[in-house]
PDB file of C-alpha atoms in Angstrom:
ATOM      1  CA  MET A 363      -0.082   0.213   0.136  1.00  0.00           C
ATOM      2  CA  ALA A 364       1.372   3.729  -1.021  1.00  0.00           C
ATOM      3  CA  LEU A 365       2.021   5.661   2.059  1.00  0.00           C
ATOM      4  CA  ASP A 366      -0.412   8.454   1.270  1.00  0.00           C
ATOM      5  CA  GLU A 367      -3.162   5.846   0.951  1.00  0.00           C
ATOM      6  CA  VAL A 368      -2.535   4.825   4.671  1.00  0.00           C
ATOM      7  CA  PRO A 369      -5.037   7.013   6.908  1.00  0.00           C
ATOM      8  CA  PRO A 370      -3.333   9.778   8.969  1.00  0.00           C
ATOM      9  CA  LYS A 371      -3.808   8.499  12.276  1.00  0.00           C
ATOM     10  CA  LYS A 372      -2.011   5.071  11.137  1.00  0.00           C
ATOM     11  CA  ARG A 373       0.936   6.818  10.635  1.00  0.00           C
ATOM     12  CA  LYS A 374       1.837   9.380  12.948  1.00  0.00           C
ATOM     13  CA  ALA A 375       5.330   8.250  13.403  1.00  0.00           C
ATOM     14  CA  ILE A 376       7.019   6.555  10.602  1.00  0.00           C
ATOM     15  CA  LEU A 377       9.776   4.127  11.331  1.00  0.00           C
ATOM     16  CA  VAL A 378      12.233   3.567   7.884  1.00  0.00           C
ATOM     17  CA  ILE A 379      13.377   0.093   8.478  1.00  0.00           C
ATOM     18  CA  SER A 380      15.589  -2.244   5.941  1.00  0.00           C
ATOM     19  CA  PRO A 381      14.315  -5.287   4.845  1.00  0.00           C
ATOM     20  CA  HIS A 382      16.695  -7.055   7.052  1.00  0.00           C
ATOM     21  CA  GLU A 383      15.637  -5.397  10.371  1.00  0.00           C
ATOM     22  CA  LEU A 384      11.964  -5.893   9.194  1.00  0.00           C
ATOM     23  CA  ALA A 385      12.375  -9.553   9.102  1.00  0.00           C
ATOM     24  CA  ARG A 386      14.111 -10.004  12.268  1.00  0.00           C
ATOM     25  CA  LEU A 387      11.446  -8.033  14.216  1.00  0.00           C
ATOM     26  CA  GLU A 388       9.180 -11.209  13.639  1.00  0.00           C
ATOM     27  CA  TYR A 389      11.411 -12.723  15.906  1.00  0.00           C
ATOM     28  CA  THR A 390      12.890 -10.340  18.413  1.00  0.00           C
ATOM     29  CA  PRO A 391      11.455  -9.749  21.728  1.00  0.00           C
ATOM     30  CA  GLY A 392       9.041  -7.198  21.997  1.00  0.00           C
ATOM     31  CA  GLY A 393       8.905  -6.749  17.884  1.00  0.00           C
ATOM     32  CA  SER A 394       5.722  -8.121  17.395  1.00  0.00           C
ATOM     33  CA  ASN A 395       4.415  -5.112  19.030  1.00  0.00           C
ATOM     34  CA  LEU A 396       5.988  -2.455  16.728  1.00  0.00           C
ATOM     35  CA  LEU A 397       4.515  -5.035  13.380  1.00  0.00           C
ATOM     36  CA  LEU A 398       0.955  -4.604  15.268  1.00  0.00           C
ATOM     37  CA  SER A 399       1.351  -0.913  16.413  1.00  0.00           C
ATOM     38  CA  GLU A 400      -1.822   0.774  15.338  1.00  0.00           C
ATOM     39  CA  GLN A 401       0.161   4.504  14.931  1.00  0.00           C
ATOM     40  CA  VAL A 402       3.607   3.459  13.687  1.00  0.00           C
ATOM     41  CA  TYR A 403       4.309   2.759  10.046  1.00  0.00           C
ATOM     42  CA  LEU A 404       6.644   0.524   9.310  1.00  0.00           C
ATOM     43  CA  LEU A 405       8.028   1.756   6.418  1.00  0.00           C
ATOM     44  CA  VAL A 406      10.454  -0.403   4.083  1.00  0.00           C
ATOM     45  CA  ALA A 407      13.472   2.081   2.302  1.00  0.00           C
ATOM     46  CA  SER A 408      14.147  -0.386  -0.596  1.00  0.00           C
ATOM     47  CA  ASP A 409      10.459  -0.290  -1.517  1.00  0.00           C
ATOM     48  CA  VAL A 410      10.080   1.905  -4.558  1.00  0.00           C
ATOM     49  CA  THR A 411       9.080   5.730  -3.802  1.00  0.00           C
ATOM     50  CA  THR A 412       5.681   5.702  -5.489  1.00  0.00           C
ATOM     51  CA  ASP A 413       3.438   8.017  -3.558  1.00  0.00           C
ATOM     52  CA  ASP A 414       3.897  11.745  -2.679  1.00  0.00           C
ATOM     53  CA  ILE A 415       4.490  11.673   1.204  1.00  0.00           C
ATOM     54  CA  GLU A 416       7.729   9.203  -0.030  1.00  0.00           C
ATOM     55  CA  LYS A 417       8.836  11.733  -2.590  1.00  0.00           C
ATOM     56  CA  LYS A 418       8.618  14.348  -0.073  1.00  0.00           C
ATOM     57  CA  LEU A 419      10.834  12.143   2.270  1.00  0.00           C
ATOM     58  CA  ASP A 420      13.643  10.828  -0.392  1.00  0.00           C
ATOM     59  CA  SER A 421      14.094  15.190  -0.924  1.00  0.00           C
ATOM     60  CA  SER A 422      14.006  15.960   2.295  1.00  0.00           C
ATOM     61  CA  GLY A 423      17.345  13.074   2.724  1.00  0.00           C
ATOM     62  CA  ILE A 424      15.079  11.086   5.808  1.00  0.00           C
ATOM     63  CA  ARG A 425      14.427   8.034   3.986  1.00  0.00           C
ATOM     64  CA  GLU A 426      17.170   6.017   5.423  1.00  0.00           C
ATOM     65  CA  PRO A 427      16.964   2.651   7.417  1.00  0.00           C
ATOM     66  CA  GLY A 428      16.794   3.345  11.389  1.00  0.00           C
ATOM     67  CA  THR A 429      15.111   6.663  10.927  1.00  0.00           C
ATOM     68  CA  LEU A 430      12.514   7.573  13.177  1.00  0.00           C
ATOM     69  CA  LEU A 431       9.860  10.738  11.888  1.00  0.00           C
ATOM     70  CA  ILE A 432       6.985  12.164  13.807  1.00  0.00           C
ATOM     71  CA  GLN A 433       3.929  13.772  12.424  1.00  0.00           C
ATOM     72  CA  ASN A 434       3.224  16.893  11.777  1.00  0.00           C
ATOM     73  CA  PRO A 435       0.035  18.169  13.312  1.00  0.00           C
ATOM     74  CA  TYR A 436      -1.030  20.947  10.804  1.00  0.00           C
ATOM     75  CA  ASP A 437      -0.208  18.616   8.238  1.00  0.00           C
ATOM     76  CA  THR A 438      -0.279  14.986   8.482  1.00  0.00           C
ATOM     77  CA  SER A 439       1.224  14.669   5.058  1.00  0.00           C
ATOM     78  CA  ASP A 440       5.171  16.368   5.954  1.00  0.00           C
ATOM     79  CA  TYR A 441       7.282  14.567   8.652  1.00  0.00           C
ATOM     80  CA  VAL A 442      10.153  15.466  10.942  1.00  0.00           C
ATOM     81  CA  ILE A 443      13.048  13.577  12.845  1.00  0.00           C
ATOM     82  CA  PHE A 444      11.991  12.718  15.799  1.00  0.00           C
ATOM     83  CA  ASN A 445      14.899  14.545  17.903  1.00  0.00           C
ATOM     84  CA  GLN A 446      13.685  17.982  15.749  1.00  0.00           C
ATOM     85  CA  ALA A 447       9.782  17.496  16.346  1.00  0.00           C
ATOM     86  CA  SER A 448       9.556  19.031  19.565  1.00  0.00           C
ATOM     87  CA  SER A 449      10.876  22.857  18.457  1.00  0.00           C
ATOM     88  CA  THR A 450      10.210  22.379  14.608  1.00  0.00           C
ATOM     89  CA  PHE A 451       6.240  21.589  15.617  1.00  0.00           C
ATOM     90  CA  ALA A 452       6.368  24.815  18.104  1.00  0.00           C
ATOM     91  CA  LEU A 453       7.645  27.087  15.686  1.00  0.00           C
ATOM     92  CA  THR A 454       5.174  26.245  12.837  1.00  0.00           C
ATOM     93  CA  LYS A 455       2.346  26.855  15.081  1.00  0.00           C
ATOM     94  CA  TYR A 456       3.644  30.289  15.978  1.00  0.00           C
ATOM     95  CA  LEU A 457       3.998  30.827  12.591  1.00  0.00           C
ATOM     96  CA  HIS A 458       0.321  29.883  11.993  1.00  0.00           C
ATOM     97  CA  PHE A 459      -0.450  31.958  14.422  1.00  0.00           C
ATOM     98  CA  THR A 460       1.136  35.439  13.427  1.00  0.00           C
ATOM     99  CA  THR A 461      -0.612  34.508  10.223  1.00  0.00           C
ATOM    100  CA  LEU A 462      -3.779  34.178  11.829  1.00  0.00           C
ATOM    101  CA  CYS A 463      -3.328  37.880  13.112  1.00  0.00           C
ATOM    102  CA  GLY A 464      -2.424  38.963   9.719  1.00  0.00           C
ATOM    103  CA  LEU A 465      -5.786  37.932   8.393  1.00  0.00           C
ATOM    104  CA  LEU A 466      -7.340  39.686  11.031  1.00  0.00           C
ATOM    105  CA  GLY A 467      -6.276  42.779  10.675  1.00  0.00           C
ATOM    106  CA  ALA A 468      -3.540  42.991  13.357  1.00  0.00           C
ATOM    107  CA  ARG A 469      -0.843  45.767  13.156  1.00  0.00           C
ATOM    108  CA  GLU A 470       1.379  44.489  15.871  1.00  0.00           C
ATOM    109  CA  VAL A 471       1.847  41.094  17.455  1.00  0.00           C
ATOM    110  CA  THR A 472       4.147  41.007  20.363  1.00  0.00           C
ATOM    111  CA  VAL A 473       5.679  37.845  22.733  1.00  0.00           C
ATOM    112  CA  GLU A 474       5.719  39.539  25.591  1.00  0.00           C
ATOM    113  CA  GLN A 475       6.678  35.672  27.720  1.00  0.00           C
ATOM    114  CA  ILE A 476       7.723  32.519  27.491  1.00  0.00           C
ATOM    115  CA  GLU A 477       7.236  29.723  29.700  1.00  0.00           C
ATOM    116  CA  VAL A 478       8.426  25.783  29.785  1.00  0.00           C
ATOM    117  CA  GLN A 479       7.680  22.944  31.292  1.00  0.00           C
ATOM    118  CA  THR A 480       8.941  19.359  31.631  1.00  0.00           C
ATOM    119  CA  SER A 481       6.305  16.811  31.015  1.00  0.00           C
ATOM    120  CA  ALA A 482       6.663  15.984  34.933  1.00  0.00           C
ATOM    121  CA  GLY A 483       5.475  19.412  35.299  1.00  0.00           C
ATOM    122  CA  LYS A 484       9.177  21.415  37.111  1.00  0.00           C
ATOM    123  CA  GLN A 485       8.758  24.830  35.670  1.00  0.00           C
ATOM    124  CA  ILE A 486      12.300  25.418  34.699  1.00  0.00           C
ATOM    125  CA  PHE A 487      12.173  29.005  32.768  1.00  0.00           C
ATOM    126  CA  LYS A 488       9.861  32.029  33.378  1.00  0.00           C
ATOM    127  CA  GLY A 489       9.935  35.146  32.043  1.00  0.00           C
ATOM    128  CA  SER A 490      11.034  37.782  29.100  1.00  0.00           C
ATOM    129  CA  ILE A 491      12.019  35.765  26.157  1.00  0.00           C
ATOM    130  CA  ASP A 492      14.942  37.893  25.831  1.00  0.00           C
ATOM    131  CA  SER A 493      15.932  37.607  29.361  1.00  0.00           C
ATOM    132  CA  PRO A 494      16.708  34.212  30.424  1.00  0.00           C
ATOM    133  CA  TYR A 495      17.362  34.709  33.994  1.00  0.00           C
ATOM    134  CA  ALA A 496      13.664  36.802  34.621  1.00  0.00           C
ATOM    135  CA  GLU A 497      11.854  34.675  37.094  1.00  0.00           C
ATOM    136  CA  GLY A 498      14.138  31.598  36.818  1.00  0.00           C
ATOM    137  CA  SER A 499      17.230  29.690  34.763  1.00  0.00           C
ATOM    138  CA  ILE A 500      17.301  27.474  32.014  1.00  0.00           C
ATOM    139  CA  ASP A 501      20.235  25.000  31.759  1.00  0.00           C
ATOM    140  CA  ALA A 502      21.825  26.553  28.697  1.00  0.00           C
ATOM    141  CA  VAL A 503      22.681  22.708  27.446  1.00  0.00           C
ATOM    142  CA  ASN A 504      19.044  22.759  26.543  1.00  0.00           C
ATOM    143  CA  LYS A 505      19.320  23.261  22.749  1.00  0.00           C
ATOM    144  CA  THR A 506      14.830  23.299  22.274  1.00  0.00           C
ATOM    145  CA  PHE A 507      14.618  26.089  23.970  1.00  0.00           C
ATOM    146  CA  GLU A 508      17.626  28.190  23.051  1.00  0.00           C
ATOM    147  CA  GLU A 509      16.464  27.248  19.208  1.00  0.00           C
ATOM    148  CA  ILE A 510      12.663  28.316  19.694  1.00  0.00           C
ATOM    149  CA  ARG A 511      14.061  31.587  21.986  1.00  0.00           C
ATOM    150  CA  ASN A 512      16.432  32.374  19.295  1.00  0.00           C
ATOM    151  CA  LYS A 513      13.781  32.143  16.131  1.00  0.00           C
ATOM    152  CA  ILE A 514      10.759  33.789  17.537  1.00  0.00           C
ATOM    153  CA  LYS A 515      10.207  37.211  16.358  1.00  0.00           C
ATOM    154  CA  LEU A 516      10.022  39.340  19.576  1.00  0.00           C
ATOM    155  CA  GLN A 517       7.620  41.425  17.286  1.00  0.00           C
ATOM    156  CA  SER A 518       5.703  41.126  14.493  1.00  0.00           C
ATOM    157  CA  LYS A 519       4.035  44.143  12.465  1.00  0.00           C
ATOM    158  CA  PHE A 520       1.378  44.656   9.729  1.00  0.00           C
ATOM    159  CA  GLY A 521      -0.102  46.920   7.982  1.00  0.00           C
ATOM    160  CA  GLY A 522      -3.278  46.813   9.383  1.00  0.00           C
ATOM    161  CA  GLY A 523      -6.572  46.709   8.213  1.00  0.00           C
ATOM    162  CA  GLU A 524      -9.967  44.964   8.413  1.00  0.00           C
ATOM    163  CA  PRO A 525     -10.285  41.835   9.027  1.00  0.00           C
ATOM    164  CA  ASN A 526     -10.735  38.007   6.741  1.00  0.00           C
ATOM    165  CA  LEU A 527     -12.935  36.496   9.179  1.00  0.00           C
ATOM    166  CA  GLU A 528     -13.452  33.619   6.129  1.00  0.00           C
ATOM    167  CA  GLU A 529      -9.853  33.760   5.355  1.00  0.00           C
ATOM    168  CA  ALA A 530      -8.760  33.350   9.146  1.00  0.00           C
ATOM    169  CA  GLU A 531     -11.680  30.320   9.518  1.00  0.00           C
ATOM    170  CA  ALA A 532     -10.156  28.558   6.333  1.00  0.00           C
ATOM    171  CA  HIS A 533      -6.651  28.719   7.590  1.00  0.00           C
ATOM    172  CA  LEU A 534      -7.315  27.275  10.792  1.00  0.00           C
ATOM    173  CA  ARG A 535      -9.383  24.249   8.982  1.00  0.00           C
ATOM    174  CA  GLN A 536      -6.750  23.893   6.956  1.00  0.00           C
ATOM    175  CA  TYR A 537      -4.086  23.267   9.485  1.00  0.00           C
ATOM    176  CA  HIS A 538      -6.077  21.498  11.818  1.00  0.00           C
ATOM    177  CA  LEU A 539      -6.361  24.594  14.310  1.00  0.00           C
ATOM    178  CA  LEU A 540     -10.279  24.381  14.817  1.00  0.00           C
ATOM    179  CA  ASN A 541      -9.917  23.171  18.245  1.00  0.00           C
ATOM    180  CA  ASP A 542      -7.616  25.586  19.525  1.00  0.00           C
ATOM    181  CA  MET A 543      -9.726  28.515  21.758  1.00  0.00           C
ATOM    182  CA  SER A 544      -6.883  30.992  21.905  1.00  0.00           C
ATOM    183  CA  MET A 545      -7.358  31.194  18.267  1.00  0.00           C
ATOM    184  CA  LYS A 546     -10.888  30.480  17.181  1.00  0.00           C
ATOM    185  CA  SER A 547     -11.618  32.925  19.950  1.00  0.00           C
ATOM    186  CA  LEU A 548      -9.705  35.666  18.372  1.00  0.00           C
ATOM    187  CA  ILE A 549     -11.260  35.303  15.114  1.00  0.00           C
ATOM    188  CA  ASP A 550     -14.622  35.523  17.294  1.00  0.00           C
ATOM    189  CA  GLN A 551     -14.059  38.577  18.745  1.00  0.00           C
ATOM    190  CA  ARG A 552     -12.927  40.493  15.470  1.00  0.00           C
ATOM    191  CA  ARG A 553     -16.694  40.164  14.370  1.00  0.00           C
ATOM    192  CA  GLY A 554     -19.332  42.359  14.623  1.00  0.00           C
ATOM    193  CA  LYS A 555     -19.654  46.425  14.350  1.00  0.00           C
ATOM    194  CA  ASN A 556     -17.082  46.804  17.955  1.00  0.00           C
ATOM    195  CA  PRO A 557     -14.454  44.351  17.055  1.00  0.00           C
ATOM    196  CA  ILE A 558     -11.884  43.955  19.596  1.00  0.00           C
ATOM    197  CA  GLN A 559      -8.862  46.497  19.626  1.00  0.00           C
ATOM    198  CA  SER A 560      -6.573  44.994  21.468  1.00  0.00           C
ATOM    199  CA  ARG A 561      -6.131  41.234  22.947  1.00  0.00           C
ATOM    200  CA  GLU A 562      -3.771  39.465  25.731  1.00  0.00           C
ATOM    201  CA  LEU A 563      -3.466  35.860  25.583  1.00  0.00           C
ATOM    202  CA  THR A 564      -1.704  32.570  26.099  1.00  0.00           C
ATOM    203  CA  LEU A 565      -0.974  30.112  23.478  1.00  0.00           C
ATOM    204  CA  SER A 566      -0.100  26.678  23.711  1.00  0.00           C
ATOM    205  CA  LEU A 567       2.857  26.206  21.163  1.00  0.00           C
ATOM    206  CA  SER A 568       2.716  22.206  22.287  1.00  0.00           C
ATOM    207  CA  GLU A 569      -0.954  21.273  22.670  1.00  0.00           C
ATOM    208  CA  GLU A 570      -1.147  19.143  19.512  1.00  0.00           C
ATOM    209  CA  SER A 571       2.679  17.967  18.753  1.00  0.00           C
ATOM    210  CA  LYS A 572       2.731  16.498  22.178  1.00  0.00           C
ATOM    211  CA  ARG A 573      -0.232  13.959  21.472  1.00  0.00           C
ATOM    212  CA  ASN A 574       2.266  12.850  17.786  1.00  0.00           C
ATOM    213  CA  LEU A 575       5.317  12.914  20.013  1.00  0.00           C
ATOM    214  CA  GLN A 576       3.381  10.672  23.464  1.00  0.00           C
ATOM    215  CA  VAL A 577       3.198   7.529  20.195  1.00  0.00           C
ATOM    216  CA  VAL A 578       7.222   7.821  20.256  1.00  0.00           C
ATOM    217  CA  ALA A 579       7.036   7.702  23.939  1.00  0.00           C
ATOM    218  CA  ASP A 580       5.190   4.340  24.486  1.00  0.00           C
ATOM    219  CA  ILE A 581       7.075   2.423  21.290  1.00  0.00           C
ATOM    220  CA  LYS A 582       9.706   0.288  21.809  1.00  0.00           C
ATOM    221  CA  ILE A 583      12.250  -0.162  19.048  1.00  0.00           C
ATOM    222  CA  PRO A 584      14.315  -3.322  20.076  1.00  0.00           C
ATOM    223  CA  VAL A 585      16.117  -3.709  16.660  1.00  0.00           C
ATOM    224  CA  TYR A 586      17.438  -0.631  16.588  1.00  0.00           C
ATOM    225  CA  ALA A 587      19.621   0.046  20.211  1.00  0.00           C
ATOM    226  CA  ASN A 588      20.947   3.053  19.674  1.00  0.00           C
ATOM    227  CA  LEU A 589      17.613   4.893  18.067  1.00  0.00           C
ATOM    228  CA  GLN A 590      15.391   2.837  21.381  1.00  0.00           C
ATOM    229  CA  ALA A 591      17.655   5.200  23.750  1.00  0.00           C
ATOM    230  CA  GLN A 592      17.781   8.045  21.983  1.00  0.00           C
ATOM    231  CA  VAL A 593      13.779   7.743  21.879  1.00  0.00           C
ATOM    232  CA  GLU A 594      13.968   7.557  25.671  1.00  0.00           C
ATOM    233  CA  ASN A 595      16.340  10.021  26.810  1.00  0.00           C
ATOM    234  CA  ILE A 596      14.638  12.576  24.674  1.00  0.00           C
ATOM    235  CA  THR A 597      10.895  11.851  25.567  1.00  0.00           C
ATOM    236  CA  ARG A 598      11.718  11.664  29.237  1.00  0.00           C
ATOM    237  CA  GLU A 599      10.882  15.002  29.761  1.00  0.00           C
ATOM    238  CA  MET A 600       8.978  16.096  26.817  1.00  0.00           C
ATOM    239  CA  TYR A 601       8.722  20.118  26.932  1.00  0.00           C
ATOM    240  CA  GLU A 602       5.622  22.317  26.981  1.00  0.00           C
ATOM    241  CA  PHE A 603       5.993  25.638  25.517  1.00  0.00           C
ATOM    242  CA  THR A 604       3.651  28.215  26.276  1.00  0.00           C
ATOM    243  CA  LEU A 605       3.663  32.387  25.113  1.00  0.00           C
ATOM    244  CA  MET A 606       2.033  34.797  26.749  1.00  0.00           C
ATOM    245  CA  ILE A 607       1.541  37.442  23.754  1.00  0.00           C
ATOM    246  CA  ARG A 608      -0.073  40.654  22.798  1.00  0.00           C
ATOM    247  CA  VAL A 609      -1.990  41.755  19.962  1.00  0.00           C
ATOM    248  CA  GLU A 610      -2.571  45.010  18.728  1.00  0.00           C
ATOM    249  CA  PHE A 611      -5.212  45.529  15.923  1.00  0.00           C
TER     250      PHE A 611
END
């Protein structure tokens, strides 16, 4: 079956695997669980590329045996190597939010604060995004946080204008974000004769992606020991990112 014919919920993660390792799974302890997984798709690397998703993986250079890929929650045909997924998807959602603000006629979007928590509930940073010691501290080796902090624009400016509510809703629908109440409520408050002119809100950058990342946390990869060790290390403490944002219309 071509990869793009597999329902998205059955390929939330993709393990690219060699034919030899696929055969080993049948008699390796724990291998049957991976073979029967309802959410992890095993993609044999030697198979001929026949569909758009696999061609995209090929062109990105990530269709190699032993590579674990996570589905982009905002585009189910897009995948990222698992150790880059947390920061990539957080930044993707932030860009979708700023795009939404532009469609709603915003003049300025300002990120005022970022908060990071571990899956264990430990807050490791809270404060001004450009000051890592405002109300806490963060380990300098936390590359995921540093990548987000360096790539998020502190301020985005637009020309302003009338809100395009239809296009704004279409944007959320296209990228599976209609369930985000912070974003959906912003559209609702720009309706009518007295639309909102300024709004401070809290935006979770991890709400959608953590469900896909949890799929990886729950699997065992017996035929790739090094990969299994990496998965366990990265998923031991998943990070959740939350922004405090001010939007001016």
